[in-house]
Coordinates of C-alpha atoms in Angstrom, one line a residue:
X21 CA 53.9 96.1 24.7
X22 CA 54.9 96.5 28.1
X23 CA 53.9 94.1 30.9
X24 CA 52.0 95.5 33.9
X25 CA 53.2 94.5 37.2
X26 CA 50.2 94.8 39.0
X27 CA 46.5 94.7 37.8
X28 CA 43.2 95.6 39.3
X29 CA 40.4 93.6 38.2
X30 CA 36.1 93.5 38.3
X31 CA 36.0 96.9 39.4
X32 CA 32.4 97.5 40.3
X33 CA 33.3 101.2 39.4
X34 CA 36.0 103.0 38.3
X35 CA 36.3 106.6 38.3
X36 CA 38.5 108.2 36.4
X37 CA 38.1 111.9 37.5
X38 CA 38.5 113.4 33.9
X39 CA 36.4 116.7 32.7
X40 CA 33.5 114.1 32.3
X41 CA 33.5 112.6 35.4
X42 CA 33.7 109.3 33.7
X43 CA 33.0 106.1 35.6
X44 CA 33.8 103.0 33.8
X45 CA 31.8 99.7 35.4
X46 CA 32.9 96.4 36.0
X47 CA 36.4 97.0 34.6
X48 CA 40.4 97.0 35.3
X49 CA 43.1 99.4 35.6
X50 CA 47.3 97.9 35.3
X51 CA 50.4 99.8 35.9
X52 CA 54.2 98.8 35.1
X53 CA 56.8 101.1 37.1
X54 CA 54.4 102.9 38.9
X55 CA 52.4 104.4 36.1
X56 CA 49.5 103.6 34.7
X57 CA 49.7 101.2 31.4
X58 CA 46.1 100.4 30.6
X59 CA 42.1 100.7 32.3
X60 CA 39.0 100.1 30.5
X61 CA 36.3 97.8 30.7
X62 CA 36.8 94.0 31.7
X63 CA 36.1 92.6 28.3
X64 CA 39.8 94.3 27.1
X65 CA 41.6 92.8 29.8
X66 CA 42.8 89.8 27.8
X67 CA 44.7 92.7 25.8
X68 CA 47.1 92.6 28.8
X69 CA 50.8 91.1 29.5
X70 CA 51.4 90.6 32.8
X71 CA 55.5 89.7 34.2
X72 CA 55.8 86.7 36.4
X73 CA 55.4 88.2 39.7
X74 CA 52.7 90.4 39.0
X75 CA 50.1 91.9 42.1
X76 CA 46.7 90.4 40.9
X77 CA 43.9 92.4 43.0
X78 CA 40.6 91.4 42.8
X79 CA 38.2 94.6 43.0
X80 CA 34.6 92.8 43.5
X81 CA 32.2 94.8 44.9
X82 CA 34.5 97.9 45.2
X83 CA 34.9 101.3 43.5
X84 CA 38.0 102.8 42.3
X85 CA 39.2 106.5 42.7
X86 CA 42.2 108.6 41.9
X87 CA 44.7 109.0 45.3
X88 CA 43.8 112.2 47.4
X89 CA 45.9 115.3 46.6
X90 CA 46.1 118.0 49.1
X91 CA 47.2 121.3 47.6
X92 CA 47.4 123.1 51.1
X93 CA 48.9 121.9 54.1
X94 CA 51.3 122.9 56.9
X95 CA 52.4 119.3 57.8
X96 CA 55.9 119.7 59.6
X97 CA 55.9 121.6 62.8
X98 CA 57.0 120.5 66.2
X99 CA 54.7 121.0 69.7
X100 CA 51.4 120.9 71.0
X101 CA 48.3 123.4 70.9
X102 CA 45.5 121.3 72.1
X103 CA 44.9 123.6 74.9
X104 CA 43.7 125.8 72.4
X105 CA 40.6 123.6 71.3
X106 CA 39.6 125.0 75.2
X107 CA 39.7 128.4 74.5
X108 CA 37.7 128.0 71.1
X109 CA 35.3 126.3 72.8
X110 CA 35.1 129.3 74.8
X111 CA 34.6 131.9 72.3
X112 CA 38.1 133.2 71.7
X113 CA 38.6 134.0 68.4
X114 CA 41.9 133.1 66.0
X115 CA 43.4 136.3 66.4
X116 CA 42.6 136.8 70.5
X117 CA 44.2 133.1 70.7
X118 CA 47.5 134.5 69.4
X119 CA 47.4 137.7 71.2
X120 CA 47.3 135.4 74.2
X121 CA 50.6 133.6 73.3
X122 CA 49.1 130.7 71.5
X123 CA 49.1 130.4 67.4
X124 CA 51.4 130.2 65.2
X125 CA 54.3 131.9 67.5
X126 CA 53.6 129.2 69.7
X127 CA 54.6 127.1 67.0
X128 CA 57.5 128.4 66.0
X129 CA 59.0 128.2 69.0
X130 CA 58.7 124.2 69.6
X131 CA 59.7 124.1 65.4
X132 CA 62.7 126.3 66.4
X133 CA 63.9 124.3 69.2
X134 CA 63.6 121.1 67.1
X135 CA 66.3 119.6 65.3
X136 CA 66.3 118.5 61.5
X137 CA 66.3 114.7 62.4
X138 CA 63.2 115.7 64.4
X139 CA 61.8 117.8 62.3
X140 CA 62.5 114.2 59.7
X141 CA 60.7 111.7 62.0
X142 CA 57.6 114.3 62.9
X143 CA 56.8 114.7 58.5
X144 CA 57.8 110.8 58.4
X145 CA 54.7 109.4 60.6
X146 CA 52.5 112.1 59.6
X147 CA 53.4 111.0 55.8
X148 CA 52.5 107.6 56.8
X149 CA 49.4 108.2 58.5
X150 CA 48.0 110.9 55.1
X151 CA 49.4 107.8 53.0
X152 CA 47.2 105.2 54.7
X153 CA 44.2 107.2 54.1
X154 CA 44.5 107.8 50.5
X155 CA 46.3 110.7 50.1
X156 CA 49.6 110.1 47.4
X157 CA 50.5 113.9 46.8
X158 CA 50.4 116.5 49.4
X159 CA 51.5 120.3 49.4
X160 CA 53.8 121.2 52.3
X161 CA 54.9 124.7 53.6
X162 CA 57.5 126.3 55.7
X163 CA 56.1 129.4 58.0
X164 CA 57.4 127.9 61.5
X165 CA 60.9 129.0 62.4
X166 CA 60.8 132.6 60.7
X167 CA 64.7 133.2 60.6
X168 CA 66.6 132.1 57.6
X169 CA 67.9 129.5 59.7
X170 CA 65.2 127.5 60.6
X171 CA 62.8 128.2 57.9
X172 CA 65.9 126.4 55.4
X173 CA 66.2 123.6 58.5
X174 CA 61.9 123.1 57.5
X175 CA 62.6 123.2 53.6
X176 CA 65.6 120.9 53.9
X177 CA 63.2 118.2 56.3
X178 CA 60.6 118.4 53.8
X179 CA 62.9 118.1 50.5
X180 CA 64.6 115.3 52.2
X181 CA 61.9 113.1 53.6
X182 CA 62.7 109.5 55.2
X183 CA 59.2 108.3 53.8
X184 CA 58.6 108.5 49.9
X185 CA 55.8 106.9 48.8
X186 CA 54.1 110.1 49.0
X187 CA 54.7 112.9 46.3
X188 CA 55.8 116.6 48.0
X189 CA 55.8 119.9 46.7
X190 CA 57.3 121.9 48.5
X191 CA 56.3 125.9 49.7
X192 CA 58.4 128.8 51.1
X193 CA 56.0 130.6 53.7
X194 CA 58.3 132.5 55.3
X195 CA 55.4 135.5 55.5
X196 CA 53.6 133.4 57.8
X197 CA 53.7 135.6 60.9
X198 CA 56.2 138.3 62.3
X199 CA 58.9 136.8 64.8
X200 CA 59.1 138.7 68.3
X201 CA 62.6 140.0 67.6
X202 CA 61.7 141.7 64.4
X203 CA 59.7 144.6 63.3
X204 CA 57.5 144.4 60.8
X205 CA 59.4 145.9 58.3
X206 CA 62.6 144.4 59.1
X207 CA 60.9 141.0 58.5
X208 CA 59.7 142.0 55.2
X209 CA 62.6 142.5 53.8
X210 CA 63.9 139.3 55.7
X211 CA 61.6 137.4 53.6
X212 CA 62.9 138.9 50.2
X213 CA 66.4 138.6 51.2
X214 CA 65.9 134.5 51.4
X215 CA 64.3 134.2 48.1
X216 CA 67.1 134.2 45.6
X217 CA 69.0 131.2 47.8
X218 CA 66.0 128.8 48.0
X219 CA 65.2 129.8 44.4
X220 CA 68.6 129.1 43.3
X221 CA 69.2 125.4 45.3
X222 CA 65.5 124.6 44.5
X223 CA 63.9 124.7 47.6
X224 CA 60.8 125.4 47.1
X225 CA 58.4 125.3 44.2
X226 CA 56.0 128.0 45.4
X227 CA 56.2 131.4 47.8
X228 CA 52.8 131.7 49.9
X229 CA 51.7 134.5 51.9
X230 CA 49.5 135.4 54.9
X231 CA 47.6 138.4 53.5
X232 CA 45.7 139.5 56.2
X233 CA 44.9 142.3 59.0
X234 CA 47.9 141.9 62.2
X235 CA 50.1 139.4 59.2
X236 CA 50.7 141.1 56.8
X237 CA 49.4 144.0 54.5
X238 CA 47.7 143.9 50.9
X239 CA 51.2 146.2 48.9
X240 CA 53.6 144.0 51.3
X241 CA 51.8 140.5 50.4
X242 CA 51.7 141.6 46.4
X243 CA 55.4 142.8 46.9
X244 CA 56.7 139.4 48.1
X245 CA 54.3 137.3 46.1
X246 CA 56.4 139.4 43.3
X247 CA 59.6 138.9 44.2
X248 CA 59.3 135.4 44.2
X249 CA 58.0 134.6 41.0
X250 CA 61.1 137.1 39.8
X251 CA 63.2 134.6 40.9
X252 CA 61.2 131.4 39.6
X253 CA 59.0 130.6 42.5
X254 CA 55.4 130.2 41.7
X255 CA 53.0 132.3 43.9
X256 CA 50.3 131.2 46.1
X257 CA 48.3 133.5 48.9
X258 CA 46.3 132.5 52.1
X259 CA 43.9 135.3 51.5
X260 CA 40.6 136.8 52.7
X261 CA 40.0 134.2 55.8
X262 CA 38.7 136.7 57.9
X263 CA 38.0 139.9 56.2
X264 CA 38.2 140.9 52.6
X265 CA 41.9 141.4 52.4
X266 CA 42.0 141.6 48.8
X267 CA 43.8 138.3 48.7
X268 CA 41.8 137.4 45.8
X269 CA 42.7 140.5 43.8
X270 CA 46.7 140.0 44.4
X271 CA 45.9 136.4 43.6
X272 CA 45.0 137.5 40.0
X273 CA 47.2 140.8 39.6
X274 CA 50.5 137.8 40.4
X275 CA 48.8 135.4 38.7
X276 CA 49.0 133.1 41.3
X277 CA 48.7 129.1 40.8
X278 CA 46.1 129.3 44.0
X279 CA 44.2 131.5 46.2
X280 CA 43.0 129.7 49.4
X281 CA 40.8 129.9 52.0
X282 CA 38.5 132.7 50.6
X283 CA 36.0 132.8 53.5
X284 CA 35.4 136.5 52.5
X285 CA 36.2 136.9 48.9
X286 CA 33.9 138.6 47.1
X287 CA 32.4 137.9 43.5
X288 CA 34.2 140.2 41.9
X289 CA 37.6 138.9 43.1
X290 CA 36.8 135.4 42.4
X291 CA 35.4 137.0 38.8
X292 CA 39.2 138.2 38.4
X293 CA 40.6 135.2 39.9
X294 CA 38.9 133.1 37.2
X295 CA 39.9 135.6 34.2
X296 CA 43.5 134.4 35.5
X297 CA 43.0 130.8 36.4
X298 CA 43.7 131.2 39.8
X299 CA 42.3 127.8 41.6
X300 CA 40.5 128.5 44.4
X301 CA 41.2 126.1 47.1
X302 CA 38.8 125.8 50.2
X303 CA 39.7 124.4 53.5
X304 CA 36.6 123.0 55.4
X305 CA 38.8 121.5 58.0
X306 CA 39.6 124.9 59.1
X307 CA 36.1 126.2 59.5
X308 CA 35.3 123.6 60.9
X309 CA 38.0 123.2 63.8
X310 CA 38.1 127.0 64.5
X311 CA 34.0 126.9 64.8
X312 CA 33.8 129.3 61.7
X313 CA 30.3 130.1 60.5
X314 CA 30.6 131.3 57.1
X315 CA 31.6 129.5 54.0
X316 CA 33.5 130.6 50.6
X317 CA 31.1 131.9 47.7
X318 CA 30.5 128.3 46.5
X319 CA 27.4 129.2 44.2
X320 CA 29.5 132.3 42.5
X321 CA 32.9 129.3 42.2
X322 CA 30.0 127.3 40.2
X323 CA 28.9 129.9 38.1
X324 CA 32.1 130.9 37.0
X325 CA 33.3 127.7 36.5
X326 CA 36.3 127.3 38.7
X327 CA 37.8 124.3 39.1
X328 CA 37.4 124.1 43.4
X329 CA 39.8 122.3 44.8
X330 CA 39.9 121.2 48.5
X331 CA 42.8 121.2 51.0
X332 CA 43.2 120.0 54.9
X333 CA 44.8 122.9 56.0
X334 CA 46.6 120.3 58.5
X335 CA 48.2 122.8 61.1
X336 CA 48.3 122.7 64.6
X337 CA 45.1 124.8 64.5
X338 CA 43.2 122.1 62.2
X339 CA 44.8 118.4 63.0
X340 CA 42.7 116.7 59.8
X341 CA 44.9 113.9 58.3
X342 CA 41.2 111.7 57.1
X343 CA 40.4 113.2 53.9
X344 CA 37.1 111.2 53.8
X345 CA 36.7 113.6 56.6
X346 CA 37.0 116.2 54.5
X347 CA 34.6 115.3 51.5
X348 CA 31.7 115.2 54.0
X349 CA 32.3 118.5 55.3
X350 CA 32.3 120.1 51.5
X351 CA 28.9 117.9 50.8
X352 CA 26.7 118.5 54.2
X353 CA 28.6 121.9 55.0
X354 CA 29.1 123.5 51.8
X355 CA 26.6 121.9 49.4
X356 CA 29.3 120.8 47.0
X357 CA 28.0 118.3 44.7
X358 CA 29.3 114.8 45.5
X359 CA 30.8 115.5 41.9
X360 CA 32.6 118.5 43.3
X361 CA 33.7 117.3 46.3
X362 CA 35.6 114.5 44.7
X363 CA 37.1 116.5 42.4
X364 CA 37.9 118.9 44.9
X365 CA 40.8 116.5 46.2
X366 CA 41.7 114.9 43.1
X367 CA 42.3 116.7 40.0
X368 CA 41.2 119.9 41.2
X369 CA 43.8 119.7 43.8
X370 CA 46.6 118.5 42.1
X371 CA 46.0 122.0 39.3
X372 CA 46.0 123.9 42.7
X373 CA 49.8 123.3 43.3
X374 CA 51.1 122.6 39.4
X375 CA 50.4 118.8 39.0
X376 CA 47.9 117.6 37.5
X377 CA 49.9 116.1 34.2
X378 CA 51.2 113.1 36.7
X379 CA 48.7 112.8 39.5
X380 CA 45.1 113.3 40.1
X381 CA 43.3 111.7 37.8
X382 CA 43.5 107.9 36.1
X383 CA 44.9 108.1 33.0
X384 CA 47.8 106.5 31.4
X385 CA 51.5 107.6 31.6
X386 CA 50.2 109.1 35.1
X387 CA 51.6 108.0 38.3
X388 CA 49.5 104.9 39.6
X389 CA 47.6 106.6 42.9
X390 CA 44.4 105.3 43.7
X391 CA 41.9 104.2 46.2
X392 CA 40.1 100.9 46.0
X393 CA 37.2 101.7 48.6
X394 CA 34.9 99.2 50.1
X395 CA 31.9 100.2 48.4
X396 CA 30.5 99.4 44.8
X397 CA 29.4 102.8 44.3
X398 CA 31.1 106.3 45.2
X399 CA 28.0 107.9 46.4
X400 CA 28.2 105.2 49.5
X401 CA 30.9 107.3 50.7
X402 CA 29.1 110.4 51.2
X403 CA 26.3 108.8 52.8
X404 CA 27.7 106.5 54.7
X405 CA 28.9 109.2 57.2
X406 CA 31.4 108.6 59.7
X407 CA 32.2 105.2 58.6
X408 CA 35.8 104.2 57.2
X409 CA 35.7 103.4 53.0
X410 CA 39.2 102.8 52.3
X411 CA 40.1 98.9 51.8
X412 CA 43.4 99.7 49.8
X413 CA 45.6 102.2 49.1
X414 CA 48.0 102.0 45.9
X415 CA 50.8 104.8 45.4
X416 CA 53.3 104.6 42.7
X417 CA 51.9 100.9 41.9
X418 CA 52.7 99.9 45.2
X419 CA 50.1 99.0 47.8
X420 CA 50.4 100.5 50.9
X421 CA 50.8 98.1 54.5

């Protein structure tokens, strides 16, 4: 039998995150090279082999989780819109923001102007600061320089990262936005033109796409989407934020790994999203930092029995690295059960972006990412609101300092 090199112990609760929501109390969990060897309940723990120098962690009064996974973020970009939170604040909406010069071409131009090594040490703190809060696997787009060259200098900084404790997967947004110099058109085909070279040097897992009214259009979204997975890349759409874009739709018709957002999908899309196993991911951060009313079709998710996952949306837009943070907002904004919600950023996540066979769940052979929190039982974390619940953080069996 192998010997673990680090072992958890008198877990008041240890939740597993499987189909079952199984919570195993007063128990252990041990890993050896970063996976996990062995969990159950305390009474089996003399059935483990331990090497000399073995981490011994005594759990005590504290619950157990799976790591955070967030299947939807935009974590490298260079610059600075907290002016914007002003103009929110005032009423302008997304779209009147960016006809205004702020959003995302805002964006692109600090990303364009910064160099790779920049580009490196930005993703390298942020990494740091989503790993000290729980989260061991994280989704990471391009979508900020909108040439070929700086959309490969954003895939190269986040295949290449100087922190690696955290697990990346890496996406190809190149239809993020149009760039000033280009038409519409002439960008489309920009986009296609780049996929073969990032399929071919493995660039990106995944090819996303900002389906919507003044981005781009429903046959132009479904054509890219398309000529991405021709060339190996798995799709994913931003779809039906704010209107009915028929994100969801596309989503299905590509069979998509993920549609997110989904603020104004209707039933029937989700119904044909679900026929496919399209994971719907929602963003509460986003609603919540651009003062957005509405919420996704929750109850209809439920019914159909989607697995919902849950993402940060980190942008520039929607600066949420605290994925507690997150969980509330699903629970006391969208009525997720607390069930759901931690679901939402575990397993449900890591099916959302292709990787929930290593990560996500506790389960042995998986990568050892977990959370001991504070608490002896999970539901403190929900109703404890605003107060911190993380004590330790373990990725790849290492605990994080």
């Amino acid at each position: 039998m192998d010997k673990a090199d680090i072992i958890i112990r008198n877990i008041s609760q240890l939740l597993t995150m499987d189909e079952d929501f199984t919570i195993i109390e007063n128990s252990y969990i041990a890993g050896a090279e970063g996976k996990i060897l062995s969990y159950g309940p305390m009474e089996n723990i003399t059935n483990i082999h331990l090497n000399e120098n073995a981490t011994i962690i005594n759990a005590s009064k504290s619950s157990v989780i799976p790591a955070f996974v967030d299947p939807h973020t935009h974590l490298l970009f260079d610059g600075n819109r907290a002016n914007e939170l002003v103009m929110k604040i005032k009423g302008y909406s997304y779209t009147k923001i960016a006809e205004m010069g702020g959003g995302i071409l805002k964006t692109v131009k600090a990303t364009r102007h910064a160099t790779e090594y920049r580009l490196n040490a930005i993703l390298s703190k942020r990494l740091k600061e989503f790993a000290y809060n729980g989260v061991g696997t994280v989704e990471i787009k391009s979508g900020y320089g909108l040439n070929k060259e700086d959309e490969f200098k954003m895939l190269n900084a986040i295949n290449n990262p100087t922190y690696s404790l955290v697990k990346i997967v890496p996406t190809f947004l190149g239809a993020h936005a149009i760039p000033p110099e280009k038409s519409y058109s002439e960008y489309v085909s920009m986009v296609k033109s780049l996929i073969p070279e990032i399929a071919k040097n493995k660039m990106a897992k995944f090819i996303d796409v900002f389906c919507e009214k003044g981005y781009f259009n429903e046959e132009d979204s479904k054509s890219i989407l398309e000529e991405g997975r021709k060339y190996g890349l798995i799709p994913k759409i931003h779809a039906d934020e704010f209107s009915d874009s028929h994100g969801g739709i596309i989503a299905a018709d590509v069979n998509a790994i993920s549609a997110d957002h989904l603020l104004k999908t209707p039933k029937e899309a989700l119904s044909e999203m679900s026929k496919k196993h399209v994971v719907p991911v929602i963003l509460p951060g986003t609603i919540f930092s651009s003062f957005i009313e509405s919420t996704p079709d929750i109850q209809s998710m439920r019914e159909l029995n989607m697995p919902i996952a849950i993402g940060s949306d980190f942008n520039p837009n929607c600066m949420i690295s605290n994925h507690e943070f997150l969980l509330w907002l699903a629970v006391y904004k969208m009525k997720m059960t607390m069930e759901e919600a931690l679901k939402g950023v575990t397993i449900n996540a890591a099916m959302a972006i292709g990787m929930d066979q290593e990560v996500g769940s506790l389960k042995e052979g998986k990568s050892m990412d977990l959370i001991i929190l504070n608490t002896k039982t999970y539901t403190d974390i929900f109703y404890e609101i605003g107060k911190p619940h993380i004590k330790k953080v373990i990725l790849k069996g290492k605990e994080i300092k």
